[in-house]
Amino acid sequence: MKTIFDEVKINKLKVKNRIIRSATWEGMAPEDGSFPEELFNVYHELAKGGVGTIITGFTSVADEDQYFNGITRLSNDKQIPSNRKVIEMVHGEDVRIISQLALGGYYKIFYDGSIDLVEPDRMSTDDIKLVINQFKDAAIRAMQAGFDGVQIHGAHHFFLSRFISPVYNHRADEYGKDVFGRMKILKDIYLAISEVAPSLHISMKINCSDFILGGLTEDESMMICEEMAKLGIDSIEVSGNGTSRGGIRVGVNEAYFGEFAASLAERVDTPIILVGGHRSIENMEKVLNSTKIEMLSISRPLIREPGLINRWKSGDSRPATCVSCNACYNTPNHKCIFVLRGME
């Protein structure tokens, strides 16, 4: 019988339990994209709190990415030292750490020095190759810094998510036409990273569906995941647009992307990670033992209780205290409103 506390090895990643801190937006970084002291403290608290693996918050691969403020980056070598400091601290707590490599939007620098957001339809082939190289170069920096792996962020309406979606990509070349063309950028990024950083565990995060009219469907997402599995990707984390749903009730509507993830896990040998609405040990272990899903990732519960996994391991099995109010989206630095009010 599988438990959330099992030590597991999924391809290149050996971890002390099945729980991952899913990438969580923090928005604390200065303009240079480095880790400020307050963000070190966030990761230290998470590492001490008992999770087996941490996936960093959105880490941009491009200096020009202006999609929002406060993003950490691995877009140039100057950012390696602060990333290395975080890694060493996390490893000191026997926790593995993966850098989520992402792009909010493709901001093209024009000949007159101006910068503009360019969506998939307007990108040249050279623009696309540049993005692929940005992901590859960021992965090299991640390896040099000491990360255990990287995650290609293809979800949540960010650049890669839009590129693979039929709502945004109407290209008629090799990077469009159909789902196989739209997914080519993901395949090219994976192959480029695996060639230059073979020691890294390479994961991918993807929407099971865009949940919008004309968007990426579950059937298309399944095809993309199957193709990435054939290439040899090390793990796939299943999410979806509108990931942080409110009104989660223990034992009622937890694991809300679970049906797709379970179906995917039956169809591929690649380890599947499920995020979304996990609140209780009972339901998490039900998922693990009734499906082939290997690992579970959580976000909002750890914003309120960074030490949740240690609490559960100590024998206090009460569900997470997160009430899924999503107020953390509107607080400074993505903090739990109950913690800020001293109501821990």
GROMACS .gro file of C-alpha atoms in nm:
model
  344
    1MET     CA    1   0.000   0.000   0.000
    2LYS     CA    2   0.137   0.338  -0.102
    3THR     CA    3   0.153   0.626   0.145
    4ILE     CA    4   0.240   0.992   0.102
    5PHE     CA    5   0.548   0.932   0.320
    6ASP     CA    6   0.708   0.667   0.096
    7GLU     CA    7   1.063   0.728  -0.022
    8VAL     CA    8   1.047   0.708  -0.400
    9LYS     CA    9   1.267   0.732  -0.706
   10ILE     CA   10   1.116   0.863  -1.027
   11ASN     CA   11   1.377   0.842  -1.299
   12LYS     CA   12   1.660   1.077  -1.198
   13LEU     CA   13   1.487   1.204  -0.884
   14LYS     CA   14   1.515   1.023  -0.551
   15VAL     CA   15   1.303   1.186  -0.279
   16LYS     CA   16   1.208   1.123   0.081
   17ASN     CA   17   0.831   1.133   0.024
   18ARG     CA   18   0.565   1.168  -0.244
   19ILE     CA   19   0.474   1.530  -0.165
   20ILE     CA   20   0.591   1.816  -0.388
   21ARG     CA   21   0.549   2.186  -0.325
   22SER     CA   22   0.401   2.281  -0.661
   23ALA     CA   23   0.538   2.599  -0.818
   24THR     CA   24   0.378   2.893  -0.640
   25TRP     CA   25   0.381   3.256  -0.746
   26GLU     CA   26   0.565   3.473  -0.492
   27GLY     CA   27   0.637   3.795  -0.681
   28MET     CA   28   0.919   3.903  -0.449
   29ALA     CA   29   1.218   3.929  -0.684
   30PRO     CA   30   1.387   4.261  -0.762
   31GLU     CA   31   1.435   4.377  -1.121
   32ASP     CA   32   1.748   4.165  -1.167
   33GLY     CA   33   1.549   3.846  -1.102
   34SER     CA   34   1.759   3.728  -0.807
   35PHE     CA   35   1.633   3.584  -0.479
   36PRO     CA   36   1.588   3.846  -0.204
   37GLU     CA   37   1.638   3.751   0.161
   38GLU     CA   38   1.265   3.727   0.229
   39LEU     CA   39   1.229   3.468  -0.045
   40PHE     CA   40   1.519   3.265   0.099
   41ASN     CA   41   1.318   3.253   0.420
   42VAL     CA   42   1.010   3.123   0.235
   43TYR     CA   43   1.208   2.835   0.084
   44HIS     CA   44   1.388   2.760   0.409
   45GLU     CA   45   1.057   2.733   0.593
   46LEU     CA   46   0.918   2.504   0.321
   47ALA     CA   47   1.227   2.283   0.327
   48LYS     CA   48   1.209   2.249   0.705
   49GLY     CA   49   0.836   2.179   0.684
   50GLY     CA   50   0.866   1.826   0.548
   51VAL     CA   51   0.801   1.827   0.173
   52GLY     CA   52   1.019   1.594  -0.030
   53THR     CA   53   1.056   1.821  -0.330
   54ILE     CA   54   1.014   2.191  -0.403
   55ILE     CA   55   0.940   2.329  -0.749
   56THR     CA   56   1.039   2.694  -0.754
   57GLY     CA   57   0.794   2.968  -0.840
   58PHE     CA   58   0.773   3.092  -1.200
   59THR     CA   59   1.134   3.142  -1.318
   60SER     CA   60   1.161   3.335  -1.643
   61VAL     CA   61   1.410   3.231  -1.909
   62ALA     CA   62   1.422   3.580  -2.066
   63ASP     CA   63   1.557   3.916  -1.950
   64GLU     CA   64   1.293   4.093  -2.160
   65ASP     CA   65   0.995   3.906  -2.011
   66GLN     CA   66   0.771   4.178  -1.866
   67TYR     CA   67   0.455   3.973  -1.818
   68PHE     CA   68   0.442   4.075  -1.453
   69ASN     CA   69   0.668   4.217  -1.183
   70GLY     CA   70   0.865   4.031  -0.920
   71ILE     CA   71   0.964   3.723  -1.121
   72THR     CA   72   1.282   3.532  -1.048
   73ARG     CA   73   1.493   3.455  -1.355
   74LEU     CA   74   1.760   3.224  -1.490
   75SER     CA   75   1.807   3.435  -1.801
   76ASN     CA   76   2.171   3.528  -1.742
   77ASP     CA   77   2.469   3.402  -1.546
   78LYS     CA   78   2.444   3.677  -1.283
   79GLN     CA   79   2.141   3.499  -1.136
   80ILE     CA   80   2.325   3.172  -1.071
   81PRO     CA   81   2.473   3.264  -0.729
   82SER     CA   82   2.140   3.349  -0.559
   83ASN     CA   83   1.983   3.033  -0.703
   84ARG     CA   84   2.279   2.830  -0.577
   85LYS     CA   85   2.232   2.974  -0.227
   86VAL     CA   86   1.867   2.860  -0.223
   87ILE     CA   87   1.961   2.514  -0.351
   88GLU     CA   88   2.228   2.460  -0.088
   89MET     CA   89   1.988   2.562   0.186
   90VAL     CA   90   1.712   2.332   0.058
   91HIS     CA   91   1.952   2.039   0.011
   92GLY     CA   92   2.065   2.092   0.370
   93GLU     CA   93   1.716   1.983   0.478
   94ASP     CA   94   1.729   1.668   0.258
   95VAL     CA   95   1.483   1.815   0.009
   96ARG     CA   96   1.515   1.806  -0.372
   97ILE     CA   97   1.455   2.123  -0.573
   98ILE     CA   98   1.342   2.177  -0.932
   99SER     CA   99   1.347   2.508  -1.119
  100GLN     CA  100   1.026   2.587  -1.304
  101LEU     CA  101   1.144   2.736  -1.633
  102ALA     CA  102   0.881   2.960  -1.784
  103LEU     CA  103   0.802   3.248  -2.013
  104GLY     CA  104   0.515   3.484  -1.943
  105GLY     CA  105   0.523   3.629  -2.290
  106TYR     CA  106   0.762   3.665  -2.582
  107TYR     CA  107   0.880   4.027  -2.581
  108LYS     CA  108   1.061   4.096  -2.904
  109ILE     CA  109   1.330   4.363  -2.927
  110PHE     CA  110   1.295   4.552  -3.256
  111TYR     CA  111   1.562   4.733  -3.455
  112ASP     CA  112   1.466   5.072  -3.309
  113GLY     CA  113   1.516   4.938  -2.956
  114SER     CA  114   1.146   4.911  -2.876
  115ILE     CA  115   1.007   4.600  -2.704
  116ASP     CA  116   0.665   4.455  -2.773
  117LEU     CA  117   0.469   4.144  -2.674
  118VAL     CA  118   0.446   3.916  -2.976
  119GLU     CA  119   0.194   3.632  -2.974
  120PRO     CA  120   0.251   3.297  -3.154
  121ASP     CA  121   0.089   3.391  -3.485
  122ARG     CA  122   0.323   3.688  -3.532
  123MET     CA  123   0.645   3.510  -3.441
  124SER     CA  124   0.903   3.425  -3.705
  125THR     CA  125   1.076   3.087  -3.706
  126ASP     CA  126   1.386   3.267  -3.577
  127ASP     CA  127   1.179   3.404  -3.287
  128ILE     CA  128   1.069   3.052  -3.198
  129LYS     CA  129   1.425   2.919  -3.217
  130LEU     CA  130   1.532   3.202  -2.986
  131VAL     CA  131   1.274   3.095  -2.727
  132ILE     CA  132   1.390   2.733  -2.750
  133ASN     CA  133   1.747   2.846  -2.691
  134GLN     CA  134   1.638   3.062  -2.397
  135PHE     CA  135   1.490   2.754  -2.227
  136LYS     CA  136   1.801   2.551  -2.311
  137ASP     CA  137   2.038   2.815  -2.175
  138ALA     CA  138   1.831   2.856  -1.859
  139ALA     CA  139   1.850   2.479  -1.805
  140ILE     CA  140   2.229   2.494  -1.836
  141ARG     CA  141   2.233   2.762  -1.566
  142ALA     CA  142   2.002   2.550  -1.352
  143MET     CA  143   2.245   2.259  -1.382
  144GLN     CA  144   2.541   2.483  -1.301
  145ALA     CA  145   2.361   2.620  -0.995
  146GLY     CA  146   2.292   2.268  -0.868
  147PHE     CA  147   1.920   2.213  -0.925
  148ASP     CA  148   1.801   1.853  -0.927
  149GLY     CA  149   1.579   1.919  -1.225
  150VAL     CA  150   1.380   2.166  -1.431
  151GLN     CA  151   1.013   2.190  -1.516
  152ILE     CA  152   0.896   2.318  -1.855
  153HIS     CA  153   0.592   2.533  -1.774
  154GLY     CA  154   0.333   2.465  -2.042
  155ALA     CA  155   0.025   2.554  -1.836
  156HIS     CA  156  -0.180   2.840  -1.691
  157HIS     CA  157  -0.212   3.064  -1.997
  158PHE     CA  158   0.156   3.163  -2.002
  159PHE     CA  159   0.351   3.169  -2.329
  160LEU     CA  160   0.393   2.795  -2.392
  161SER     CA  161   0.035   2.730  -2.282
  162ARG     CA  162  -0.088   2.984  -2.536
  163PHE     CA  163   0.144   2.848  -2.806
  164ILE     CA  164  -0.002   2.497  -2.783
  165SER     CA  165  -0.361   2.625  -2.765
  166PRO     CA  166  -0.572   2.647  -3.083
  167VAL     CA  167  -0.723   2.969  -2.950
  168TYR     CA  168  -0.391   3.152  -2.990
  169ASN     CA  169  -0.189   2.951  -3.241
  170HIS     CA  170  -0.322   2.966  -3.598
  171ARG     CA  171   0.014   2.916  -3.768
  172ALA     CA  172   0.031   2.731  -4.099
  173ASP     CA  173   0.394   2.615  -4.069
  174GLU     CA  174   0.564   2.331  -3.880
  175TYR     CA  175   0.480   2.501  -3.548
  176GLY     CA  176   0.107   2.513  -3.618
  177LYS     CA  177  -0.166   2.357  -3.835
  178ASP     CA  178  -0.270   2.095  -3.577
  179VAL     CA  179  -0.193   1.970  -3.229
  180PHE     CA  180   0.124   1.797  -3.349
  181GLY     CA  181   0.256   2.121  -3.495
  182ARG     CA  182   0.160   2.325  -3.192
  183MET     CA  183   0.335   2.082  -2.957
  184LYS     CA  184   0.659   2.089  -3.159
  185ILE     CA  185   0.794   2.376  -2.949
  186LEU     CA  186   0.759   2.164  -2.634
  187LYS     CA  187   0.936   1.872  -2.800
  188ASP     CA  188   1.215   2.095  -2.928
  189ILE     CA  189   1.266   2.251  -2.584
  190TYR     CA  190   1.275   1.910  -2.415
  191LEU     CA  191   1.522   1.767  -2.666
  192ALA     CA  192   1.747   2.073  -2.641
  193ILE     CA  193   1.755   2.054  -2.261
  194SER     CA  194   1.810   1.678  -2.248
  195GLU     CA  195   2.108   1.715  -2.478
  196VAL     CA  196   2.289   1.986  -2.280
  197ALA     CA  197   2.181   1.888  -1.926
  198PRO     CA  198   2.143   1.508  -1.919
  199SER     CA  199   2.181   1.492  -1.541
  200LEU     CA  200   1.867   1.697  -1.476
  201HIS     CA  201   1.525   1.548  -1.408
  202ILE     CA  202   1.310   1.713  -1.677
  203SER     CA  203   0.942   1.758  -1.599
  204MET     CA  204   0.657   1.933  -1.776
  205LYS     CA  205   0.349   2.106  -1.640
  206ILE     CA  206   0.046   2.112  -1.867
  207ASN     CA  207  -0.323   2.198  -1.859
  208CYS     CA  208  -0.548   1.893  -1.884
  209SER     CA  209  -0.778   2.143  -2.056
  210ASP     CA  210  -0.788   2.518  -2.118
  211PHE     CA  211  -1.152   2.517  -2.004
  212ILE     CA  212  -1.232   2.787  -2.260
  213LEU     CA  213  -1.428   2.771  -2.585
  214GLY     CA  214  -1.199   2.657  -2.865
  215GLY     CA  215  -0.905   2.600  -2.630
  216LEU     CA  216  -0.684   2.299  -2.569
  217THR     CA  217  -0.907   1.998  -2.506
  218GLU     CA  218  -0.844   1.695  -2.288
  219ASP     CA  219  -0.799   1.481  -2.600
  220GLU     CA  220  -0.531   1.717  -2.735
  221SER     CA  221  -0.359   1.743  -2.399
  222MET     CA  222  -0.352   1.363  -2.377
  223MET     CA  223  -0.189   1.346  -2.722
  224ILE     CA  224   0.076   1.600  -2.620
  225CYS     CA  225   0.152   1.411  -2.300
  226GLU     CA  226   0.177   1.080  -2.484
  227GLU     CA  227   0.420   1.229  -2.737
  228MET     CA  228   0.635   1.381  -2.461
  229ALA     CA  229   0.634   1.046  -2.281
  230LYS     CA  230   0.759   0.875  -2.598
  231LEU     CA  231   1.048   1.121  -2.610
  232GLY     CA  232   1.145   1.020  -2.256
  233ILE     CA  233   1.041   1.314  -2.037
  234ASP     CA  234   1.097   1.224  -1.671
  235SER     CA  235   0.761   1.333  -1.526
  236ILE     CA  236   0.444   1.523  -1.613
  237GLU     CA  237   0.250   1.742  -1.367
  238VAL     CA  238  -0.119   1.766  -1.455
  239SER     CA  239  -0.293   2.098  -1.390
  240GLY     CA  240  -0.545   2.314  -1.576
  241ASN     CA  241  -0.647   2.671  -1.644
  242GLY     CA  242  -0.825   2.816  -1.343
  243THR     CA  243  -0.611   2.592  -1.126
  244SER     CA  244  -0.688   2.745  -0.783
  245ARG     CA  245  -1.052   2.659  -0.736
  246GLY     CA  246  -1.242   2.782  -0.435
  247GLY     CA  247  -1.482   2.587  -0.217
  248ILE     CA  248  -1.269   2.275  -0.169
  249ARG     CA  249  -1.439   2.036   0.074
  250VAL     CA  250  -1.246   1.751   0.231
  251GLY     CA  251  -1.345   1.418   0.082
  252VAL     CA  252  -1.592   1.582  -0.159
  253ASN     CA  253  -1.411   1.769  -0.435
  254GLU     CA  254  -1.041   1.725  -0.368
  255ALA     CA  255  -0.801   1.630  -0.650
  256TYR     CA  256  -1.016   1.802  -0.911
  257PHE     CA  257  -0.786   1.717  -1.206
  258GLY     CA  258  -0.762   1.358  -1.088
  259GLU     CA  259  -0.971   1.189  -1.355
  260PHE     CA  260  -0.752   1.312  -1.640
  261ALA     CA  261  -0.430   1.240  -1.448
  262ALA     CA  262  -0.543   0.886  -1.365
  263SER     CA  263  -0.630   0.819  -1.729
  264LEU     CA  264  -0.293   0.958  -1.842
  265ALA     CA  265  -0.108   0.743  -1.588
  266GLU     CA  266  -0.275   0.434  -1.738
  267ARG     CA  267  -0.159   0.526  -2.088
  268VAL     CA  268   0.206   0.619  -2.031
  269ASP     CA  269   0.499   0.483  -1.832
  270THR     CA  270   0.611   0.837  -1.739
  271PRO     CA  271   0.553   0.918  -1.369
  272ILE     CA  272   0.249   1.144  -1.328
  273ILE     CA  273   0.222   1.419  -1.068
  274LEU     CA  274  -0.121   1.552  -0.974
  275VAL     CA  275  -0.184   1.902  -0.840
  276GLY     CA  276  -0.511   2.066  -0.740
  277GLY     CA  277  -0.724   2.057  -0.426
  278HIS     CA  278  -0.537   1.810  -0.204
  279ARG     CA  279  -0.639   1.872   0.156
  280SER     CA  280  -0.637   1.540   0.346
  281ILE     CA  281  -0.411   1.240   0.389
  282GLU     CA  282  -0.707   1.008   0.339
  283ASN     CA  283  -0.797   1.140  -0.004
  284MET     CA  284  -0.435   1.173  -0.116
  285GLU     CA  285  -0.361   0.812  -0.031
  286LYS     CA  286  -0.687   0.706  -0.194
  287VAL     CA  287  -0.558   0.867  -0.516
  288LEU     CA  288  -0.222   0.694  -0.483
  289ASN     CA  289  -0.372   0.349  -0.423
  290SER     CA  290  -0.658   0.360  -0.673
  291THR     CA  291  -0.453   0.495  -0.966
  292LYS     CA  292  -0.101   0.477  -1.110
  293ILE     CA  293  -0.032   0.840  -1.012
  294GLU     CA  294   0.308   0.848  -0.840
  295MET     CA  295   0.331   1.188  -0.668
  296LEU     CA  296   0.107   1.468  -0.545
  297SER     CA  297   0.184   1.838  -0.544
  298ILE     CA  298   0.025   2.107  -0.330
  299SER     CA  299   0.046   2.484  -0.317
  300ARG     CA  300  -0.212   2.685  -0.122
  301PRO     CA  301  -0.208   2.461   0.190
  302LEU     CA  302   0.166   2.524   0.223
  303ILE     CA  303   0.117   2.899   0.198
  304ARG     CA  304  -0.086   2.879   0.518
  305GLU     CA  305   0.103   2.586   0.676
  306PRO     CA  306   0.461   2.546   0.551
  307GLY     CA  307   0.505   2.271   0.814
  308LEU     CA  308   0.195   2.076   0.709
  309ILE     CA  309   0.380   1.759   0.606
  310ASN     CA  310   0.572   1.744   0.935
  311ARG     CA  311   0.242   1.792   1.121
  312TRP     CA  312   0.091   1.498   0.936
  313LYS     CA  313   0.400   1.286   0.987
  314SER     CA  314   0.390   1.355   1.362
  315GLY     CA  315   0.048   1.190   1.381
  316ASP     CA  316  -0.173   1.499   1.361
  317SER     CA  317  -0.371   1.392   1.055
  318ARG     CA  318  -0.629   1.670   1.056
  319PRO     CA  319  -0.682   1.810   0.704
  320ALA     CA  320  -0.495   2.116   0.586
  321THR     CA  321  -0.630   2.436   0.739
  322CYS     CA  322  -0.637   2.614   0.400
  323VAL     CA  323  -0.997   2.713   0.326
  324SER     CA  324  -0.938   2.774  -0.047
  325CYS     CA  325  -1.049   3.137  -0.021
  326ASN     CA  326  -0.782   3.249  -0.274
  327ALA     CA  327  -0.727   3.571  -0.078
  328CYS     CA  328  -0.354   3.494  -0.100
  329TYR     CA  329  -0.370   3.612  -0.462
  330ASN     CA  330  -0.446   3.963  -0.341
  331THR     CA  331  -0.199   3.995  -0.054
  332PRO     CA  332   0.159   4.127  -0.066
  333ASN     CA  333   0.402   3.853  -0.169
  334HIS     CA  334   0.124   3.595  -0.195
  335LYS     CA  335   0.082   3.542   0.180
  336CYS     CA  336  -0.208   3.369   0.354
  337ILE     CA  337  -0.451   3.630   0.480
  338PHE     CA  338  -0.512   3.432   0.799
  339VAL     CA  339  -0.139   3.427   0.875
  340LEU     CA  340  -0.113   3.800   0.808
  341ARG     CA  341  -0.398   3.858   1.052
  342GLY     CA  342  -0.231   3.641   1.316
  343MET     CA  343  -0.497   3.369   1.287
  344GLU     CA  344  -0.264   3.076   1.214
   0.00000   0.00000   0.00000
